[in-house]
Amino acid sequence: MVLRRILTVADPKDLAVLKQVSAPVAEITDELRALADDMLETMYAAPGIGLAAAQIGELRRMFVMDLSDKDAPPEPRVFINPEVVWASDELSTYEEGCLSIPDIYDGVERPARVRVRFLDRNGDSVEEEAEGLYATCFQHELDHCNGVLFLDHLSRLKRERAISKVKKAKLAA
Ligand code: K1U
Ligand code: ZN
């Protein structure tokens, strides 16, 4: 497994990649499973609870997630060609963070419950209902597959302030 560099909004070249729409995965191969393992290792090291392939510069529609409790055994999950097939009218707001926007957190309003569909790492199709942090994280990661960052759900002022804060922190490091 290989630790990969996480692209951030502080670098204009990284941002240009993060804003792109990822391509569907045509075939689940050993190479794709190795990429998923790299993504999980990178996510755990960050640390984070999710990571989309676009965040390491791989413009493929897939992400990984682990929502297990800190002291519980890990529950790594891989989501390939993810979709939301139904979303509730009810909305909920969650304080989101993003490994590509370090140390910035803000409330984002999204559907509280979603029905999701994806392929797992064996290529089996899964459809299930998500709520709470799972629903929030799934939608956040699916946004990455579509070139959307959580800052895009906020006002232009908040977005610009956040990006300049991340850039300043990078210069000071
Ligand atoms: O996609 C990403 O950038 C990962 C992001 C996922 C996410 C977090 C919160 C709401 C929606 C989506 C993160 O993992 S940010 C870091 C984080 O949440 C965390 C880090 C350490 C321990 C617990 C949580
Ligand atoms: Zn993110």
PDB file of N, CA and C in Angstrom, residues 25-59:
ATOM      1  N   VAL A  25     -16.137   4.200 -13.368  1.00  0.00           N
ATOM      2  CA  VAL A  25     -15.224   3.054 -13.391  1.00  0.00           C
ATOM      3  C   VAL A  25     -15.844   2.003 -14.312  1.00  0.00           C
ATOM      4  N   ALA A  26     -15.073   1.572 -15.334  1.00  0.00           N
ATOM      5  CA  ALA A  26     -15.614   0.628 -16.322  1.00  0.00           C
ATOM      6  C   ALA A  26     -15.477  -0.812 -15.842  1.00  0.00           C
ATOM      7  N   GLU A  27     -14.402  -1.099 -15.100  1.00  0.00           N
ATOM      8  CA  GLU A  27     -14.124  -2.489 -14.722  1.00  0.00           C
ATOM      9  C   GLU A  27     -13.425  -2.523 -13.366  1.00  0.00           C
ATOM     10  N   ILE A  28     -13.802  -3.480 -12.546  1.00  0.00           N
ATOM     11  CA  ILE A  28     -13.161  -3.590 -11.226  1.00  0.00           C
ATOM     12  C   ILE A  28     -12.018  -4.602 -11.318  1.00  0.00           C
ATOM     13  N   THR A  29     -10.819  -4.063 -11.316  1.00  0.00           N
ATOM     14  CA  THR A  29      -9.616  -4.872 -11.529  1.00  0.00           C
ATOM     15  C   THR A  29      -8.786  -4.887 -10.239  1.00  0.00           C
ATOM     16  N   ASP A  30      -7.725  -5.690 -10.235  1.00  0.00           N
ATOM     17  CA  ASP A  30      -6.815  -5.696  -9.077  1.00  0.00           C
ATOM     18  C   ASP A  30      -6.156  -4.322  -8.919  1.00  0.00           C
ATOM     19  N   GLU A  31      -5.895  -3.652 -10.040  1.00  0.00           N
ATOM     20  CA  GLU A  31      -5.289  -2.307  -9.986  1.00  0.00           C
ATOM     21  C   GLU A  31      -6.236  -1.331  -9.260  1.00  0.00           C
ATOM     22  N   LEU A  32      -7.539  -1.454  -9.522  1.00  0.00           N
ATOM     23  CA  LEU A  32      -8.520  -0.571  -8.868  1.00  0.00           C
ATOM     24  C   LEU A  32      -8.592  -0.886  -7.370  1.00  0.00           C
ATOM     25  N   ARG A  33      -8.545  -2.193  -7.039  1.00  0.00           N
ATOM     26  CA  ARG A  33      -8.568  -2.586  -5.613  1.00  0.00           C
ATOM     27  C   ARG A  33      -7.308  -2.092  -4.892  1.00  0.00           C
ATOM     28  N   ALA A  34      -6.163  -2.079  -5.606  1.00  0.00           N
ATOM     29  CA  ALA A  34      -4.917  -1.562  -5.015  1.00  0.00           C
ATOM     30  C   ALA A  34      -5.052  -0.049  -4.778  1.00  0.00           C
ATOM     31  N   LEU A  35      -5.706   0.641  -5.723  1.00  0.00           N
ATOM     32  CA  LEU A  35      -5.945   2.078  -5.549  1.00  0.00           C
ATOM     33  C   LEU A  35      -6.832   2.313  -4.321  1.00  0.00           C
ATOM     34  N   ALA A  36      -7.861   1.485  -4.161  1.00  0.00           N
ATOM     35  CA  ALA A  36      -8.753   1.613  -2.988  1.00  0.00           C
ATOM     36  C   ALA A  36      -7.949   1.416  -1.699  1.00  0.00           C
ATOM     37  N   ASP A  37      -7.029   0.449  -1.695  1.00  0.00           N
ATOM     38  CA  ASP A  37      -6.201   0.215  -0.497  1.00  0.00           C
ATOM     39  C   ASP A  37      -5.303   1.421  -0.212  1.00  0.00           C
ATOM     40  N   ASP A  38      -4.722   2.007  -1.266  1.00  0.00           N
ATOM     41  CA  ASP A  38      -3.915   3.234  -1.090  1.00  0.00           C
ATOM     42  C   ASP A  38      -4.772   4.355  -0.503  1.00  0.00           C
ATOM     43  N   MET A  39      -5.992   4.462  -1.000  1.00  0.00           N
ATOM     44  CA  MET A  39      -6.892   5.529  -0.518  1.00  0.00           C
ATOM     45  C   MET A  39      -7.239   5.328   0.954  1.00  0.00           C
ATOM     46  N   LEU A  40      -7.484   4.071   1.335  1.00  0.00           N
ATOM     47  CA  LEU A  40      -7.804   3.807   2.752  1.00  0.00           C
ATOM     48  C   LEU A  40      -6.603   4.141   3.638  1.00  0.00           C
ATOM     49  N   GLU A  41      -5.420   3.727   3.201  1.00  0.00           N
ATOM     50  CA  GLU A  41      -4.227   4.022   4.008  1.00  0.00           C
ATOM     51  C   GLU A  41      -4.029   5.538   4.134  1.00  0.00           C
ATOM     52  N   THR A  42      -4.231   6.246   3.037  1.00  0.00           N
ATOM     53  CA  THR A  42      -4.070   7.709   3.023  1.00  0.00           C
ATOM     54  C   THR A  42      -5.111   8.368   3.935  1.00  0.00           C
ATOM     55  N   MET A  43      -6.357   7.855   3.877  1.00  0.00           N
ATOM     56  CA  MET A  43      -7.437   8.397   4.724  1.00  0.00           C
ATOM     57  C   MET A  43      -7.132   8.174   6.211  1.00  0.00           C
ATOM     58  N   TYR A  44      -6.694   6.956   6.568  1.00  0.00           N
ATOM     59  CA  TYR A  44      -6.404   6.674   7.987  1.00  0.00           C
ATOM     60  C   TYR A  44      -5.239   7.536   8.476  1.00  0.00           C
ATOM     61  N   ALA A  45      -4.243   7.756   7.617  1.00  0.00           N
ATOM     62  CA  ALA A  45      -3.058   8.513   8.025  1.00  0.00           C
ATOM     63  C   ALA A  45      -3.373   9.998   8.204  1.00  0.00           C
ATOM     64  N   ALA A  46      -4.390  10.504   7.485  1.00  0.00           N
ATOM     65  CA  ALA A  46      -4.628  11.959   7.437  1.00  0.00           C
ATOM     66  C   ALA A  46      -4.816  12.630   8.804  1.00  0.00           C
ATOM     67  N   PRO A  47      -5.713  12.211   9.740  1.00  0.00           N
ATOM     68  CA  PRO A  47      -6.717  11.179   9.571  1.00  0.00           C
ATOM     69  C   PRO A  47      -8.030  11.786   9.104  1.00  0.00           C
ATOM     70  N   GLY A  48      -8.860  10.916   8.481  1.00  0.00           N
ATOM     71  CA  GLY A  48     -10.183  11.347   8.050  1.00  0.00           C
ATOM     72  C   GLY A  48     -11.150  10.186   8.100  1.00  0.00           C
ATOM     73  N   ILE A  49     -12.404  10.479   7.756  1.00  0.00           N
ATOM     74  CA  ILE A  49     -13.432   9.427   7.768  1.00  0.00           C
ATOM     75  C   ILE A  49     -13.870   9.076   6.347  1.00  0.00           C
ATOM     76  N   GLY A  50     -13.356   9.835   5.369  1.00  0.00           N
ATOM     77  CA  GLY A  50     -13.692   9.562   3.974  1.00  0.00           C
ATOM     78  C   GLY A  50     -12.588  10.098   3.086  1.00  0.00           C
ATOM     79  N   LEU A  51     -12.545   9.622   1.857  1.00  0.00           N
ATOM     80  CA  LEU A  51     -11.584  10.161   0.876  1.00  0.00           C
ATOM     81  C   LEU A  51     -12.042   9.738  -0.520  1.00  0.00           C
ATOM     82  N   ALA A  52     -12.158  10.712  -1.414  1.00  0.00           N
ATOM     83  CA  ALA A  52     -12.534  10.409  -2.800  1.00  0.00           C
ATOM     84  C   ALA A  52     -11.267  10.307  -3.650  1.00  0.00           C
ATOM     85  N   ALA A  53     -11.349   9.497  -4.704  1.00  0.00           N
ATOM     86  CA  ALA A  53     -10.169   9.298  -5.568  1.00  0.00           C
ATOM     87  C   ALA A  53      -9.682  10.632  -6.140  1.00  0.00           C
ATOM     88  N   ALA A  54     -10.606  11.541  -6.455  1.00  0.00           N
ATOM     89  CA  ALA A  54     -10.213  12.850  -7.016  1.00  0.00           C
ATOM     90  C   ALA A  54      -9.264  13.595  -6.079  1.00  0.00           C
ATOM     91  N   GLN A  55      -9.392  13.337  -4.764  1.00  0.00           N
ATOM     92  CA  GLN A  55      -8.554  14.063  -3.796  1.00  0.00           C
ATOM     93  C   GLN A  55      -7.091  13.626  -3.839  1.00  0.00           C
ATOM     94  N   ILE A  56      -6.824  12.490  -4.499  1.00  0.00           N
ATOM     95  CA  ILE A  56      -5.418  12.113  -4.712  1.00  0.00           C
ATOM     96  C   ILE A  56      -5.076  12.191  -6.210  1.00  0.00           C
ATOM     97  N   GLY A  57      -5.902  12.929  -6.956  1.00  0.00           N
ATOM     98  CA  GLY A  57      -5.601  13.182  -8.363  1.00  0.00           C
ATOM     99  C   GLY A  57      -6.020  12.070  -9.310  1.00  0.00           C
ATOM    100  N   GLU A  58      -6.832  11.119  -8.830  1.00  0.00           N
ATOM    101  CA  GLU A  58      -7.319  10.017  -9.671  1.00  0.00           C
ATOM    102  C   GLU A  58      -8.774  10.312  -9.992  1.00  0.00           C
ATOM    103  N   LEU A  59      -9.031  10.730 -11.232  1.00  0.00           N
ATOM    104  CA  LEU A  59     -10.382  11.207 -11.571  1.00  0.00           C
ATOM    105  C   LEU A  59     -11.302  10.038 -11.953  1.00  0.00           C
TER     106      LEU A  59
END
